Amino acid sequence: MKKILVVDDEPSIVTLLTFNLEKEGYQVTSATDGLEALEVALTQPFDFILLDVMLPHIDGIEITKRLRQEKVETPILILTAKDDPIDRILGLEIGADDYLSKPFSPREVIARIKAISRRVVHKEPQLVDEEKNELVKIGTIEADLSNYQVKVKGQQIFLTPKEFELLVYFMKRKDRVIDRDTLLDRIWHFDFDGQSRIVDVHISHLREKIEDDPKHPQYLQTVRGFGYTFKEPHQ
């Protein structure tokens, strides 16, 4: 049985979500306080986290940030009354997997959970190519598809699940120019209402982790007016 952590300071929402999730066969743990939610998420394993933004003591954005800093890669769906694109981008760029504005229906929440769960890195067999290669290497970058680890110059680096998926997608399509709309469709699997900036944010974060000089990238290069391409640097 899959375990879900539901975090919201409105008891009615917690009750509604818990009822519907349990009907779907999930085991639900709930929290109404940011500090409590963070402690539970750091000490117990979950398959998914539903996380409100406006919480007492610590908000959902800060919780997401701290969980990712502690390398907790559990998929997170942020729930919020705010519908500002900037807030949405902020949540996504620090590691949340999706963003759902209130009011919402339980059916929509469950559909999002299932969609995200299908595409998270550790459950996506399509990341392994047809030849079942477990290691993709370009230049000094190595991506281990079986263990979901990346090394740069022999040193392991930490990537979020979405950063790992994005890197592997590019590495397996070396020298091809890929536009933002394609990345939104293939990596995020739906359109963020034209908010393609989320692609640029993830590209920027990825460059900071794999490039010697992120401002002058040798691997993940911008093709102005078209998108991005992954190159092997000249020796």
Coordinates of C-alpha atoms in Angstrom, one line a residue:
M1 CA 0.0 0.0 0.0
K2 CA 1.4 3.4 -1.0
K3 CA 1.9 5.9 1.7
I4 CA 1.0 9.6 1.3
L5 CA 1.6 12.5 3.6
V6 CA -1.1 15.1 3.4
V7 CA -0.2 18.6 4.8
D8 CA -2.7 21.3 5.1
D9 CA -3.8 23.6 8.0
E10 CA -7.5 23.4 7.0
P11 CA -9.0 20.3 8.7
S12 CA -11.8 20.1 6.2
I13 CA -9.3 19.8 3.3
V14 CA -7.3 17.2 5.2
T15 CA -10.5 15.2 5.9
L16 CA -11.7 15.4 2.3
L17 CA -8.4 14.3 0.9
T18 CA -7.9 11.6 3.4
F19 CA -11.3 10.1 2.7
N20 CA -10.8 10.1 -1.1
L21 CA -7.2 8.8 -1.0
E22 CA -8.1 6.0 1.4
K23 CA -10.9 5.0 -1.0
E24 CA -8.2 4.8 -3.7
G25 CA -6.2 2.4 -1.5
Y26 CA -3.6 4.8 -0.1
Q27 CA -2.3 4.9 3.4
V28 CA -2.6 8.5 4.6
T29 CA -0.6 10.3 7.3
S30 CA -1.6 13.9 7.9
A31 CA -0.1 17.1 9.4
T32 CA -1.5 20.6 9.9
D33 CA 1.7 22.4 11.0
G34 CA 4.8 23.1 9.0
L35 CA 7.3 21.9 11.7
E36 CA 5.4 18.7 12.2
A37 CA 5.2 18.1 8.5
L38 CA 8.9 18.6 8.0
E39 CA 9.8 16.3 10.9
V40 CA 7.5 13.5 9.7
A41 CA 8.7 13.8 6.1
L42 CA 12.3 13.6 7.2
T43 CA 11.8 10.6 9.5
Q44 CA 9.3 8.4 7.7
P45 CA 9.3 7.1 4.1
F46 CA 6.4 8.2 1.9
D47 CA 5.6 7.5 -1.8
F48 CA 4.0 11.0 -2.2
I49 CA 3.5 14.3 -0.4
L50 CA 0.6 16.7 -0.8
L51 CA 1.8 20.0 0.6
D52 CA -0.1 23.2 1.2
V53 CA 1.9 26.4 0.9
M54 CA 0.4 28.5 3.7
L55 CA 1.2 26.7 6.9
P56 CA 2.0 27.7 10.5
H57 CA 5.7 28.1 11.4
I58 CA 7.2 26.9 8.1
D59 CA 5.5 27.3 4.8
G60 CA 5.3 24.6 2.0
I61 CA 8.0 26.3 -0.1
E62 CA 10.5 26.2 2.7
I63 CA 9.6 22.6 3.5
T64 CA 10.1 21.6 -0.1
K65 CA 13.5 23.3 -0.1
R66 CA 14.7 21.6 3.0
L67 CA 13.5 18.2 1.9
R68 CA 15.4 18.5 -1.3
Q69 CA 18.5 19.8 0.5
E70 CA 18.3 16.6 2.7
K71 CA 18.0 14.6 -0.5
V72 CA 14.5 13.5 0.1
E73 CA 13.3 12.8 -3.4
T74 CA 9.7 11.9 -2.7
P75 CA 7.4 13.5 -5.3
I76 CA 5.7 16.6 -4.0
L77 CA 2.4 18.2 -5.3
I78 CA 2.1 21.7 -3.9
L79 CA -1.5 22.9 -3.0
T80 CA -2.1 26.6 -2.7
A81 CA -4.7 29.3 -2.8
K82 CA -2.3 31.4 -4.8
D83 CA -2.4 31.4 -8.6
D84 CA 0.5 33.7 -9.3
P85 CA 2.8 32.2 -12.0
I86 CA 5.8 33.5 -10.0
D87 CA 4.7 31.5 -7.0
R88 CA 4.2 28.4 -9.2
I89 CA 7.7 28.8 -10.7
L90 CA 9.2 29.3 -7.3
G91 CA 7.7 26.0 -6.0
L92 CA 8.7 24.1 -9.1
E93 CA 12.2 25.4 -9.3
I94 CA 13.1 24.3 -5.8
G95 CA 12.1 20.8 -6.5
A96 CA 8.3 20.3 -6.4
D97 CA 6.9 18.1 -9.1
D98 CA 3.6 19.9 -9.7
Y99 CA 1.4 22.7 -8.5
L100 CA -2.3 22.7 -8.0
S101 CA -4.4 25.8 -7.1
K102 CA -7.4 25.8 -4.8
P103 CA -10.2 25.1 -5.1
F104 CA -9.6 21.6 -6.6
S105 CA -11.6 18.4 -6.8
P106 CA -10.3 15.2 -5.1
R107 CA -10.5 13.5 -8.4
E108 CA -8.1 16.0 -9.9
V109 CA -5.7 15.6 -7.0
I110 CA -5.7 11.8 -7.4
A111 CA -5.2 12.1 -11.2
R112 CA -2.2 14.4 -10.6
I113 CA -0.7 12.0 -8.1
K114 CA -1.0 9.1 -10.5
A115 CA 0.4 11.1 -13.4
I116 CA 3.4 12.3 -11.3
S117 CA 4.0 8.8 -9.9
R118 CA 4.2 7.3 -13.4
R119 CA 6.9 9.7 -14.4
V120 CA 9.2 10.1 -11.4
V121 CA 12.7 8.9 -12.2
H122 CA 12.9 5.9 -9.9
K123 CA 9.7 4.4 -11.5
E124 CA 10.4 5.2 -15.2
P125 CA 11.7 2.2 -17.1
Q126 CA 11.7 4.3 -20.3
L127 CA 14.9 6.0 -19.1
V128 CA 16.8 2.8 -20.0
D129 CA 17.3 2.7 -23.7
E130 CA 16.5 -0.1 -26.1
E131 CA 19.9 -1.7 -25.8
K132 CA 19.5 -1.8 -22.0
N133 CA 22.6 0.4 -21.5
E134 CA 23.0 1.3 -17.8
L135 CA 25.7 4.0 -18.3
V136 CA 25.5 7.0 -20.6
K137 CA 28.8 8.9 -20.9
I138 CA 29.6 12.1 -22.7
G139 CA 32.9 13.9 -22.0
T140 CA 33.5 13.8 -18.2
I141 CA 29.8 13.3 -17.4
E142 CA 28.5 9.8 -16.6
A143 CA 24.9 9.0 -15.9
D144 CA 24.2 5.6 -14.3
L145 CA 20.6 4.7 -15.4
S146 CA 20.3 1.7 -13.1
N147 CA 21.2 3.6 -9.9
Y148 CA 20.1 7.1 -10.9
Q149 CA 23.5 8.6 -10.1
V150 CA 25.6 11.1 -12.0
K151 CA 29.3 11.7 -11.8
V152 CA 31.2 14.7 -13.2
K153 CA 35.0 14.1 -13.5
G154 CA 34.6 11.1 -11.3
Q155 CA 32.8 12.9 -8.5
Q156 CA 29.2 12.1 -7.7
I157 CA 26.8 15.0 -7.8
F158 CA 23.3 15.4 -6.5
L159 CA 20.5 16.0 -8.9
T160 CA 16.8 16.2 -8.2
P161 CA 14.7 13.5 -10.1
K162 CA 13.6 16.1 -12.6
E163 CA 17.2 17.3 -13.2
F164 CA 18.3 13.7 -13.7
E165 CA 15.5 13.0 -16.2
L166 CA 16.3 16.2 -18.1
L167 CA 20.1 15.4 -18.2
V168 CA 19.5 11.9 -19.5
Y169 CA 17.0 13.1 -22.1
F170 CA 19.6 15.5 -23.5
M171 CA 22.5 13.1 -23.2
K172 CA 20.6 10.5 -25.2
R173 CA 19.9 13.1 -27.9
K174 CA 23.4 14.6 -28.2
D175 CA 23.8 17.3 -30.8
R176 CA 20.0 17.6 -31.4
V177 CA 18.4 21.0 -30.9
I178 CA 15.4 20.6 -28.5
D179 CA 12.9 23.4 -28.0
R180 CA 11.2 24.3 -24.8
D181 CA 7.7 23.1 -25.8
T182 CA 9.2 19.6 -26.5
L183 CA 10.9 19.6 -23.1
L184 CA 7.7 20.6 -21.4
D185 CA 5.8 17.8 -23.1
R186 CA 8.5 15.1 -22.8
I187 CA 9.8 15.9 -19.3
W188 CA 6.9 17.5 -17.5
H189 CA 4.3 15.7 -19.7
F190 CA 1.9 18.6 -19.8
D191 CA 2.0 22.3 -20.6
F192 CA 2.4 24.8 -17.8
D193 CA 0.0 27.2 -19.5
G194 CA 2.9 28.7 -21.5
Q195 CA 5.2 29.0 -18.5
S196 CA 8.2 27.7 -20.4
R197 CA 10.4 29.6 -17.9
I198 CA 10.4 26.5 -15.8
V199 CA 12.5 24.9 -18.5
D200 CA 15.1 27.7 -18.3
V201 CA 15.2 27.5 -14.5
H202 CA 15.9 23.8 -14.6
I203 CA 18.5 24.2 -17.3
S204 CA 20.2 26.9 -15.2
H205 CA 20.3 24.6 -12.1
L206 CA 21.6 21.7 -14.2
R207 CA 24.4 23.8 -15.6
E208 CA 25.5 24.9 -12.2
K209 CA 26.0 21.2 -11.3
I210 CA 27.6 19.9 -14.5
E211 CA 29.5 22.8 -16.1
D212 CA 32.9 24.2 -15.1
D213 CA 31.6 27.7 -16.0
P214 CA 27.7 27.8 -16.0
K215 CA 27.7 31.2 -17.7
H216 CA 29.7 29.7 -20.6
P217 CA 28.5 26.2 -20.8
Q218 CA 30.4 23.6 -22.8
Y219 CA 27.8 20.8 -22.6
L220 CA 24.3 22.2 -22.3
Q221 CA 24.3 25.0 -24.8
T222 CA 21.6 27.5 -25.8
V223 CA 20.6 27.8 -29.5
R224 CA 19.1 31.2 -29.6
G225 CA 15.6 31.3 -31.0
F226 CA 15.3 27.5 -31.0
G227 CA 16.1 25.9 -27.6
Y228 CA 19.0 23.9 -26.3
T229 CA 21.4 21.2 -27.4
F230 CA 23.8 18.9 -25.6
K231 CA 27.4 18.9 -27.0
E232 CA 30.5 17.0 -26.2
P233 CA 33.3 19.5 -25.6
H234 CA 36.3 19.5 -27.8
Q235 CA 39.4 18.1 -26.1

